[in-house]
mmCIF file of C-alpha atoms in Angstrom:
data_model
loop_
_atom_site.group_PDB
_atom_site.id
_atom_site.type_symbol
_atom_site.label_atom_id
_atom_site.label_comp_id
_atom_site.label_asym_id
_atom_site.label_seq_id
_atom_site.Cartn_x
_atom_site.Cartn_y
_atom_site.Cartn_z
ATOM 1 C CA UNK A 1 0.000 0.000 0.000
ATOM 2 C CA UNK A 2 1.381 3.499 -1.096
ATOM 3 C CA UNK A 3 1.321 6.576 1.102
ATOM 4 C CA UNK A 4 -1.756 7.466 -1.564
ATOM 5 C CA UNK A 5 -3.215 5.410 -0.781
ATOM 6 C CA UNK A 6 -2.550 5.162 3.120
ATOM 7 C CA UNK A 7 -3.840 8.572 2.696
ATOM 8 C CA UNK A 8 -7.528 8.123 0.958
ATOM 9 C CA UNK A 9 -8.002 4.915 3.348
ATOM 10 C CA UNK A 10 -7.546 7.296 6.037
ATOM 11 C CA UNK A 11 -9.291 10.211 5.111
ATOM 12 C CA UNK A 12 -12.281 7.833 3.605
ATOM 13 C CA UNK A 13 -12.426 6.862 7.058
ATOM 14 C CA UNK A 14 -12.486 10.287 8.638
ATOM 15 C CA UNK A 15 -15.718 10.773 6.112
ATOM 16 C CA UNK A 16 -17.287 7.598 7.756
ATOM 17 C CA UNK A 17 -16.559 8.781 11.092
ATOM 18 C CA UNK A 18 -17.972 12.202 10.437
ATOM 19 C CA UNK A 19 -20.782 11.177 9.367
ATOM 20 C CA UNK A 20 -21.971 8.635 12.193
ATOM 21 C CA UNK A 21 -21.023 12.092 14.139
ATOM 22 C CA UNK A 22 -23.762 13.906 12.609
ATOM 23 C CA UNK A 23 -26.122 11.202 13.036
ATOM 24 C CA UNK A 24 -25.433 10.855 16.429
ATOM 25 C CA UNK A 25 -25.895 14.798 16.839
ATOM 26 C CA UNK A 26 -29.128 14.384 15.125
ATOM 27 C CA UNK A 27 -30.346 11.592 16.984
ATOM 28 C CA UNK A 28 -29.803 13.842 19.794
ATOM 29 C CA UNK A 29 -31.935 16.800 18.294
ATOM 30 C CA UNK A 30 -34.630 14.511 17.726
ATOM 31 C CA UNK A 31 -34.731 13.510 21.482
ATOM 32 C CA UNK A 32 -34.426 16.962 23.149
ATOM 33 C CA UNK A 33 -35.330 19.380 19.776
ATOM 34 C CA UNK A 34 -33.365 22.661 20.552
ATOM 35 C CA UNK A 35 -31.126 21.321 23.504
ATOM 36 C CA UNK A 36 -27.494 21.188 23.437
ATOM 37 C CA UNK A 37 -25.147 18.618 23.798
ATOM 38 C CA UNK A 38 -23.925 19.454 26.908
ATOM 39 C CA UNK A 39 -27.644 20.214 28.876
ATOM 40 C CA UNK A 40 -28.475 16.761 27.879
ATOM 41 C CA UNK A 41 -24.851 15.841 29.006
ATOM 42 C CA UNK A 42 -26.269 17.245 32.530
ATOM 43 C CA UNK A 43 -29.924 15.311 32.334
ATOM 44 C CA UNK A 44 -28.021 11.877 32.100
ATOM 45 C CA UNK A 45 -28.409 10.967 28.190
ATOM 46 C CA UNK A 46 -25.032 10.660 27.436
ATOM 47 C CA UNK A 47 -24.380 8.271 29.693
ATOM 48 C CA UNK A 48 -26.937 5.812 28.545
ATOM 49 C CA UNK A 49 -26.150 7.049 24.536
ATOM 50 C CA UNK A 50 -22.485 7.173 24.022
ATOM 51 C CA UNK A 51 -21.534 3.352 24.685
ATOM 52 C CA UNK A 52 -24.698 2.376 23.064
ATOM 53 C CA UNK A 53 -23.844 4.493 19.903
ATOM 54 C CA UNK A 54 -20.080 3.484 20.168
ATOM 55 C CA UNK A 55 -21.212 -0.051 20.086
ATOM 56 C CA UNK A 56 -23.953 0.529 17.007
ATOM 57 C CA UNK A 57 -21.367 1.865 15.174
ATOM 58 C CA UNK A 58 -19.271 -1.343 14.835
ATOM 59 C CA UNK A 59 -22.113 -2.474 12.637
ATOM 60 C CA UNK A 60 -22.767 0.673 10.799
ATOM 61 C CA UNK A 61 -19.237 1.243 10.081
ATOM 62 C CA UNK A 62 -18.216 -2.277 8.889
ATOM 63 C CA UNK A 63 -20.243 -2.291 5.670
ATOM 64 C CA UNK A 64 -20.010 1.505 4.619
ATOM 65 C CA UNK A 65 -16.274 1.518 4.457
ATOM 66 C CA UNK A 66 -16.716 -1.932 2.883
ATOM 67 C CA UNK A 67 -18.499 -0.409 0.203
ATOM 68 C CA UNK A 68 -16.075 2.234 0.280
ATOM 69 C CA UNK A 69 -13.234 -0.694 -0.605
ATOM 70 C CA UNK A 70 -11.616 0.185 2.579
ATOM 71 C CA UNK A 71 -9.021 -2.782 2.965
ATOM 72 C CA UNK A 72 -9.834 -4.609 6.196
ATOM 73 C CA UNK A 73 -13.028 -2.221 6.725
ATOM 74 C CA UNK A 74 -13.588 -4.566 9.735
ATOM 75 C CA UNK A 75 -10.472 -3.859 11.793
ATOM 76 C CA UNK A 76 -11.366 0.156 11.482
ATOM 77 C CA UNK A 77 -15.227 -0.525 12.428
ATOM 78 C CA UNK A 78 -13.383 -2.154 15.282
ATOM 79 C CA UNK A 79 -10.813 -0.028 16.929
ATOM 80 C CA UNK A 80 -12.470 3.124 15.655
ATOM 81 C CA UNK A 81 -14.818 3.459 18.556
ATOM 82 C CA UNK A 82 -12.109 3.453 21.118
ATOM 83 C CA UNK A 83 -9.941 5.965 19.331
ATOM 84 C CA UNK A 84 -13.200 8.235 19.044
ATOM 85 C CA UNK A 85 -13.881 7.995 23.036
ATOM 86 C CA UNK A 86 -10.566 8.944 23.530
ATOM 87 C CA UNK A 87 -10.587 11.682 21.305
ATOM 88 C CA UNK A 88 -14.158 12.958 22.838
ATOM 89 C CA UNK A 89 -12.862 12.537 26.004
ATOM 90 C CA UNK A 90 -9.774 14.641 25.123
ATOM 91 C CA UNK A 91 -12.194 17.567 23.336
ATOM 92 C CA UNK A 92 -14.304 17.521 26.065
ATOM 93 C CA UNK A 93 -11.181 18.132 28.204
ATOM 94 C CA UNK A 94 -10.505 20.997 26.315
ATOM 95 C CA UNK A 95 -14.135 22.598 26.611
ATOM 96 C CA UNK A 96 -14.366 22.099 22.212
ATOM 97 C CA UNK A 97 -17.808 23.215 21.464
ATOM 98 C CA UNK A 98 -20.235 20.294 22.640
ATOM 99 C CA UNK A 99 -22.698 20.462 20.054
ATOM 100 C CA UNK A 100 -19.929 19.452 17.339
ATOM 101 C CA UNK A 101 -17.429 17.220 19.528
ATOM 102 C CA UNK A 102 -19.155 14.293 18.293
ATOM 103 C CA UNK A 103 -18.345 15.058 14.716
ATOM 104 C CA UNK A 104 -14.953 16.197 14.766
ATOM 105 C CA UNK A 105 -13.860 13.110 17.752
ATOM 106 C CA UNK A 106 -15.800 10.747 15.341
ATOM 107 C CA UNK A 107 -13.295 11.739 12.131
ATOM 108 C CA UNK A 108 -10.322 12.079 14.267
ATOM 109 C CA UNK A 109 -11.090 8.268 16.042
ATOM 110 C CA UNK A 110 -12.041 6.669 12.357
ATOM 111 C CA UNK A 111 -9.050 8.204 10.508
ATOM 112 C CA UNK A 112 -6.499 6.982 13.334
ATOM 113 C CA UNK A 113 -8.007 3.466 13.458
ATOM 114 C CA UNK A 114 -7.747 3.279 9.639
ATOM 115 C CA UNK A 115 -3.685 4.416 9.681
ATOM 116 C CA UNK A 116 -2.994 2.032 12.943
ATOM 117 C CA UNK A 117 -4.562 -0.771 10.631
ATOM 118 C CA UNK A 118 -2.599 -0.296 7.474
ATOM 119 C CA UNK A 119 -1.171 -3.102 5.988
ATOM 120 C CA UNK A 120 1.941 -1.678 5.479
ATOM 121 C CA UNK A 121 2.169 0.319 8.596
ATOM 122 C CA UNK A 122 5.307 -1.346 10.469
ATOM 123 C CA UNK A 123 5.003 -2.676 14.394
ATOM 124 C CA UNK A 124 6.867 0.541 15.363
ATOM 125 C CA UNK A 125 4.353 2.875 13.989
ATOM 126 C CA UNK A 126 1.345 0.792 15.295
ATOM 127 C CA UNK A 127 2.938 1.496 19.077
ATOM 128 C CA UNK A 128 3.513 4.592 18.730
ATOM 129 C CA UNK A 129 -0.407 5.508 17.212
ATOM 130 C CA UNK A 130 -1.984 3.755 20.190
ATOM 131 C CA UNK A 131 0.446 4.855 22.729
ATOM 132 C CA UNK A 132 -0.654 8.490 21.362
ATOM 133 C CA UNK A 133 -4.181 7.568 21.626
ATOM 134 C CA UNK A 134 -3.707 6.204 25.161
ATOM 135 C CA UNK A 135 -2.027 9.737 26.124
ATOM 136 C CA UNK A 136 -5.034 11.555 25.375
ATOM 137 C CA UNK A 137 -7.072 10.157 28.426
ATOM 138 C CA UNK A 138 -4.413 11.216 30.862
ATOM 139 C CA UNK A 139 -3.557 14.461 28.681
ATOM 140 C CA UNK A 140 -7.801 15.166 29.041
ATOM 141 C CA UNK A 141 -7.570 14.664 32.751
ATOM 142 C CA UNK A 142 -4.645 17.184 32.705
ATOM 143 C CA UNK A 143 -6.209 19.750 31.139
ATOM 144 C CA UNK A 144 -9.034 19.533 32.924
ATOM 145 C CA UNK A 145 -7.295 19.947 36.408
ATOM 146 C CA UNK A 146 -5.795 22.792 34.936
ATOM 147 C CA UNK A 147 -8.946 24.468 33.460
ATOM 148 C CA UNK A 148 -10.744 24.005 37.157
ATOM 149 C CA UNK A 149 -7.602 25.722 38.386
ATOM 150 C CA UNK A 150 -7.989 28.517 36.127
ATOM 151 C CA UNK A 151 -11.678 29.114 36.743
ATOM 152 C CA UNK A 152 -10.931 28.845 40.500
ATOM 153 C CA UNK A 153 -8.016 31.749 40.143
ATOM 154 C CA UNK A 154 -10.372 33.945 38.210
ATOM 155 C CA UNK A 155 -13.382 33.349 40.806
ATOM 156 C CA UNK A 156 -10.631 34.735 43.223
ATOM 157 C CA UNK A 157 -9.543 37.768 41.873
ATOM 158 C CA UNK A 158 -13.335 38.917 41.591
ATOM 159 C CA UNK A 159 -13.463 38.939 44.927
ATOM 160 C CA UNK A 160 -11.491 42.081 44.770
ATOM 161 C CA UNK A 161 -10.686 41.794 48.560
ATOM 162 C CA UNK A 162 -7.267 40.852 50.529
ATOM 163 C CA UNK A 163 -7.460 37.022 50.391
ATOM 164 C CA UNK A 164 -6.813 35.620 54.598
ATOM 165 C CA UNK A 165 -5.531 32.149 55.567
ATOM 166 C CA UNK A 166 -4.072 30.878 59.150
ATOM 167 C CA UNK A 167 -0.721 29.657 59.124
ATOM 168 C CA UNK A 168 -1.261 26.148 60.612
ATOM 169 C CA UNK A 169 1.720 24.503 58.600
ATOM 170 C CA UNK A 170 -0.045 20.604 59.314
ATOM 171 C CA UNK A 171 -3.523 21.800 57.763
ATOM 172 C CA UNK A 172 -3.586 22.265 53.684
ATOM 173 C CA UNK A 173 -5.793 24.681 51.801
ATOM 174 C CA UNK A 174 -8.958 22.262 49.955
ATOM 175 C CA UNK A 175 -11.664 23.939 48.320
ATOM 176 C CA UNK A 176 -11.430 27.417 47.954
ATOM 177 C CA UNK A 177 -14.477 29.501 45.597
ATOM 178 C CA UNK A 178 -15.490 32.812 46.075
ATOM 179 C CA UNK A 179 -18.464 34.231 44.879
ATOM 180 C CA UNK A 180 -21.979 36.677 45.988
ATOM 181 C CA UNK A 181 -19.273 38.556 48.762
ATOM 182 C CA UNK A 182 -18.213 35.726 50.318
ATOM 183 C CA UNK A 183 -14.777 33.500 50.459
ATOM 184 C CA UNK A 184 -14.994 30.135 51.446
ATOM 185 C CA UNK A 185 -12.510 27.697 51.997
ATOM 186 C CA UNK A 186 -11.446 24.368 54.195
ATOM 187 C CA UNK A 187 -8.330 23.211 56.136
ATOM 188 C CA UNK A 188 -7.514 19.522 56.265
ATOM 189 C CA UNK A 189 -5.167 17.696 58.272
ATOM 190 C CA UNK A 190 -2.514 17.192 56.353
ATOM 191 C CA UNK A 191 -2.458 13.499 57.525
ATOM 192 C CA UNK A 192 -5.346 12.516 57.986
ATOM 193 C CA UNK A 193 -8.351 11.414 55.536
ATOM 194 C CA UNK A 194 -10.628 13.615 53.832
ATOM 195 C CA UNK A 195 -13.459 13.260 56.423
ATOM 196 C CA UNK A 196 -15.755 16.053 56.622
ATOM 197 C CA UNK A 197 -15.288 15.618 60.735
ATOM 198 C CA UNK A 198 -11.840 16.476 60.439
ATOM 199 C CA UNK A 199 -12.023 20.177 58.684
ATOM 200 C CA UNK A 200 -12.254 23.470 59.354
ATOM 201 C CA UNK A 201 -14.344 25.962 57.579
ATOM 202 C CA UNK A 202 -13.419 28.999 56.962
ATOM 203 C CA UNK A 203 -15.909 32.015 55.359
ATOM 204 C CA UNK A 204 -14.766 35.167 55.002
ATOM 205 C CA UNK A 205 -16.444 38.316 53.894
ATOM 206 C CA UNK A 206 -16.699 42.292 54.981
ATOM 207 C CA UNK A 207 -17.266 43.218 58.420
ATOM 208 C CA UNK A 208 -21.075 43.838 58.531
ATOM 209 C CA UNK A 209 -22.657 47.033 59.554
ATOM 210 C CA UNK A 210 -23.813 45.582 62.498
ATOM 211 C CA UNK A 211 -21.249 43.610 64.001
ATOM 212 C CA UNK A 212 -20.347 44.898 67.530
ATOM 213 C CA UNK A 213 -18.296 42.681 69.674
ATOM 214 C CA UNK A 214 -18.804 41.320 71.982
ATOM 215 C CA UNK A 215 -22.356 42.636 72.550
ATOM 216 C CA UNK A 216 -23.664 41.706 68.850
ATOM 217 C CA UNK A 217 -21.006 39.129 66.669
ATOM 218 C CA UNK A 218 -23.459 37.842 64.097
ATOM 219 C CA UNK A 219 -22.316 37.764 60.712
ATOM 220 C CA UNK A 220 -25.351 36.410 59.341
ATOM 221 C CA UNK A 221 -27.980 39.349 59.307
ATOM 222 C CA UNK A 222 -30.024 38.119 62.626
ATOM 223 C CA UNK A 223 -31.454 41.026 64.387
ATOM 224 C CA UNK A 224 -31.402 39.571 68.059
ATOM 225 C CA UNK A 225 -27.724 40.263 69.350
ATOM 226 C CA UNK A 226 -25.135 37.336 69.281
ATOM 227 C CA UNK A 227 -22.853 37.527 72.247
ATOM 228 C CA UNK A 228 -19.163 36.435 71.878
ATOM 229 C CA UNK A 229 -16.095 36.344 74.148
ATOM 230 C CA UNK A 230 -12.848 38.230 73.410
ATOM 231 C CA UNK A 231 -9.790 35.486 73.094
ATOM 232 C CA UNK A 232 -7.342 37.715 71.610
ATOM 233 C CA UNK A 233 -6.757 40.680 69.527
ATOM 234 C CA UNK A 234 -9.520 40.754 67.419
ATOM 235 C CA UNK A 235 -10.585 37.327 67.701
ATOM 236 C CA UNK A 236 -13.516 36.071 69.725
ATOM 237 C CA UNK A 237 -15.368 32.728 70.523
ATOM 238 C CA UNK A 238 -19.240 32.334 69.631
ATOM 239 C CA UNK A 239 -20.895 29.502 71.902
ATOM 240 C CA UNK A 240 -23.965 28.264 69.502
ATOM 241 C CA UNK A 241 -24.849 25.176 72.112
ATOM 242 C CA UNK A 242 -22.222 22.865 71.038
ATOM 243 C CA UNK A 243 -21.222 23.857 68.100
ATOM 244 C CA UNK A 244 -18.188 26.351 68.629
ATOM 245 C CA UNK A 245 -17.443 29.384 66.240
ATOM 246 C CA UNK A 246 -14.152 31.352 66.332
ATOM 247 C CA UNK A 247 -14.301 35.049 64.488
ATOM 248 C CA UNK A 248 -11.014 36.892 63.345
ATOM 249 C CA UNK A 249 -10.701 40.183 62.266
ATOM 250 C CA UNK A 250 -8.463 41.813 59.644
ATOM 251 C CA UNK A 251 -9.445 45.466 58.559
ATOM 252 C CA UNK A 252 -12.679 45.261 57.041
ATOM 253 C CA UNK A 253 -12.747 41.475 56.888
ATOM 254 C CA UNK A 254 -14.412 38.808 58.722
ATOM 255 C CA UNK A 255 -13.161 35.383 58.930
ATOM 256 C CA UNK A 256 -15.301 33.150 60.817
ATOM 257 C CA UNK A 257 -14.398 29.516 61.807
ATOM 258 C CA UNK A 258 -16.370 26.328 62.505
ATOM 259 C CA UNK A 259 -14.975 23.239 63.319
ATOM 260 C CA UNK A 260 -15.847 19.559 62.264
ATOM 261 C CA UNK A 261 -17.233 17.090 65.225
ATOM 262 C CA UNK A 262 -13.386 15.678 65.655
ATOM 263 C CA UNK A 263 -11.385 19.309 65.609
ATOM 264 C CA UNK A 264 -9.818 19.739 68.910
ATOM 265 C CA UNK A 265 -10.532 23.311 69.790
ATOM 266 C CA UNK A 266 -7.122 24.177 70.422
ATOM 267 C CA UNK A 267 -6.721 23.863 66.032
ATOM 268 C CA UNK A 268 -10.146 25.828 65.814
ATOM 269 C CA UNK A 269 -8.055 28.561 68.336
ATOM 270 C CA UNK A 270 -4.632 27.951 65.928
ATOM 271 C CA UNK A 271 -6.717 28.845 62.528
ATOM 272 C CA UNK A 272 -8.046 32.473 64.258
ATOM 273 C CA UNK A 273 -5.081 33.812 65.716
ATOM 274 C CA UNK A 274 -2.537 33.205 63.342
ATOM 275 C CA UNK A 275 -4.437 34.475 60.246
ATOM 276 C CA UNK A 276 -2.275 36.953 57.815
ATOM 277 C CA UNK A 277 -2.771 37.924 54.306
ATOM 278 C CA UNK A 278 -1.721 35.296 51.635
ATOM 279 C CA UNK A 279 -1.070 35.994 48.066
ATOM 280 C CA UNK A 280 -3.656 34.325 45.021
ATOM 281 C CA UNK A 281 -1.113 31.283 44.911
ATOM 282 C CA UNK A 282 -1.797 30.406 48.137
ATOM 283 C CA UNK A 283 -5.453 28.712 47.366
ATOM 284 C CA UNK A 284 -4.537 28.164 43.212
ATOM 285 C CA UNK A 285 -1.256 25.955 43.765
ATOM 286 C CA UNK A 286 -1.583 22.775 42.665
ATOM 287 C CA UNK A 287 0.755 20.964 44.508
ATOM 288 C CA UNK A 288 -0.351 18.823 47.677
#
C-alpha cells in the first residue's frame, strides 16, 4: 500500500466517522429538539447514549467503508470506537464546542483506526499511534485539572478583597471559591483522611454594619444580638450550644471559623489567631 493510498483509506475513514457524528448529533436533536449537547450531558443521556452508539457503530461502520473498498473495513469498524472515546474525552477536556465534539472526535477516532490498521504500517508505527491515543485520556484529565484551576483563580480575583488564611503549617488549603461577597474555603489535616469531621471551615467576607463585639457578633444578618467572648486581639469565641465558632478580624474582613465534630478546639483557636494575608497562589497551587 502506497502513502496514496494510506492517505484516501484514512481520510475515507475520517468521512465515515464524520458522518456517524452527525447522526449521532441528530439523533440527539430529535430527542431533546433545541437542547445542546452538553444540557443533555447534565440530564443523564449521554451516559446511557455514548456506549450504546459506540457499540452501534461497529455495525454501521463495517459495511459503509466496505463499500467504500476500505481494505480490512472490519479492523477500522473495530478499533475506531475506542480511538473516538478517547478523542471525545480529550475535546471535552478541552471545553471544544459540545454540540460538534461528536463530529470532529468521530473523524479524528475513524481516521487513526484506519492508519494504525494499514497493511503496510510497520510494528513501530502501530505502538507509537496507540500509545498516542492512550495519552489523550491522561492528557484530558490534565487539562481539565488545569482548566478548574484557572476558573478557581479567576473566581478569586473577583473577589477584589485581601485574600486571609491561618498559618497552621499541618492543615492544607482544599476547596477554595469565592463568589456573591463571600470566600470560602477548608483546612484539612494534612495526615489525615478527607473526612468532613476532620475540617475546618473557613468564610470570610466584609465586616457587617452591624457587628459589635462582643455585645452583637453575628455575621449572618439576625437582628437579636449574638454575644461572643474576646480570646485575643480581634478574635472572639461564639458559643452556639455545642457547636463552637471562632471570628477573626483583619481590617474590614471577617473570617469566621467552625470546626468539624473531631477538631480539637485548640486547632479551631490555631486557625483564628494566626491568620495573615496570603497571596492568590496560596489557594490556586496545585501541589499537595
Amino acid at each position: 500500500m502506497t502513502l496514496e493510498q494510506t492517505i484516501r483509506r484514512c481520510a475515507v475513514a475520517a468521512a465515515v466517522g464524520a458522518g456517524l457524528g452527525l447522526v449521532y448529533v441528530g439523533v440527539l436533536a430529535l430527542i431533546a429538539p433545541g437542547a445542546r449537547v452538553a444540557s443533555l450531558a447534565r440530564l443523564g443521556w449521554l451516559i446511557i447514549l455514548a456506549p450504546l452508539t459506540l457499540a452501534v457503530c461497529v455495525f454501521l461502520a463495517w459495511p459503509i467503508l466496505q463499500k467504500a473498498k476500505v481494505v480490512q473495513a472490519w479492523q477500522v469498524a473495530l478499533v475506531g470506537p475506542v480511538a473516538v472515546w478517547a478523542c471525545w474525552q480529550f475535546l471535552g477536556a478541552a471545553e471544544f464546542s459540545m454540540q460538534f465534539s461528536p463530529v470532529v472526535a468521530a473523524a479524528a477516532g475513524y481516521a487513526v483506526a484506519a492508519l494504525v490498521t494499514a497493511p503496510t504500517l510497520k510494528i513501530w508505527g502501530r505502538v507509537v499511534v496507540v500509545a498516542a491515543v492512550a495519552a489523550l485520556f491522561p492528557l484530558g484529565t490534565l487539562v481539565t485539572d488545569i482548566h478548574i484551576a484557572d476558573r478557581k483563580a479567576d473566581e478569586l480575583r473577583r473577589y477584589e478583597h485581601p485574600l486571609f488564611a491561618p498559618d497552621v503549617p499541618d492543615h492544607r488549603v482544599a476547596a477554595a471559591s469565592a463568589g456573591s461577597g463571600e470566600f470560602v474555603y477548608r483546612l484539612q489535616p494534612r495526615l489525615a483522611d478527607e473526612d468532613p469531621r476532620n475540617e475546618i471551615q473557613a468564610h470570610q467576607r466584609l465586616v457587617p454594619a452591624d457587628f459589635n463585639p462582643p455585645a452583637h457578633c453575628a455575621l449572618d444578618g439576625r437582628m437579636e444580638p449574638e454575644p461572643c467572648t474576646l480570646l485575643a486581639p480581634e478574635v472572639w469565641r461564639i458559643s452556639r450550644g455545642e457547636y463552637l465558632v471562632y471570628l477573626a478580624r483583619k481590617g474590614d474582613q471577617v473570617v469566621e471559623f467552625r470546626r468539624g465534630d473531631l477538631v480539637p478546639e485548640k486547632d479551631l483557636l490555631a486557625a483564628a489567631t494566626s491568620l495573615r494575608e496570603v497571596p492568590l497562589e496560596h489557594f490556586t497551587d496545585r501541589s499537595p
